[in-house]
């Protein structure tokens, strides 16, 4: 997007956390420059922009201090562009509930994908897959509660939790394919399966969620550097 944009996003395409920010930028029709980072040889820009964690994504907005961490970035964007497609609900309790489930997705659910990759042996992997399935059932219950019969976690349109979970869809399909099991299926998580198909075709996710070839290349890098 525009080189003259006042917003720059430092990231790498296979990262779901980077994709998360891209989805919100798209939802709010914000022009930005994508600065692609090579995580095998981190740039000086990344290291100085996020000296604590040295990770992507990082958002640079004009001459303001850089903002790291995807959840912090998307809430910042929601606050400064509050008049265009707000993603968080207005009520304090509803916002707190959304943040609780976002924290669950980031700290409990998605890390199991990486644990599955690292766990040796068939029985060990089977135990992790069981935890993933149990987690998906919890997310099904959360979806039923938040959506209240509507298409998305956010109701009639994509909201905060749709973005937080939706950014993992590429990796979800990748993990399903390479481990021969279903994370979301018609029997256990019928509503989330419908949601998956619905949000996958949403305009804000197009050209954001990586293709399987991109994920495979990144997966091979992970196997080399973080076996």
Short mmCIF file of N, CA and C in Angstrom, two decimals, residues 90 122 137 166 202 223:
data_model
loop_
_atom_site.label_atom_id
_atom_site.label_comp_id
_atom_site.label_asym_id
_atom_site.label_seq_id
_atom_site.Cartn_x
_atom_site.Cartn_y
_atom_site.Cartn_z
N UNK A 90 -19.01 -1.63 23.28
CA UNK A 90 -18.91 -0.36 24.01
C UNK A 90 -18.94 -0.53 25.53
N UNK A 122 3.95 -40.64 18.54
CA UNK A 122 2.52 -40.68 18.21
C UNK A 122 1.63 -40.44 19.42
N UNK A 137 -13.85 -26.98 21.64
CA UNK A 137 -15.21 -27.09 22.19
C UNK A 137 -15.52 -25.93 23.13
N UNK A 166 -9.73 -15.44 13.98
CA UNK A 166 -9.68 -15.57 12.53
C UNK A 166 -8.28 -15.54 11.95
N UNK A 202 -14.50 -13.34 4.00
CA UNK A 202 -14.71 -11.92 4.30
C UNK A 202 -13.65 -11.07 3.60
N UNK A 223 11.36 -25.75 11.86
CA UNK A 223 11.95 -27.07 12.13
C UNK A 223 13.47 -27.00 12.15
#
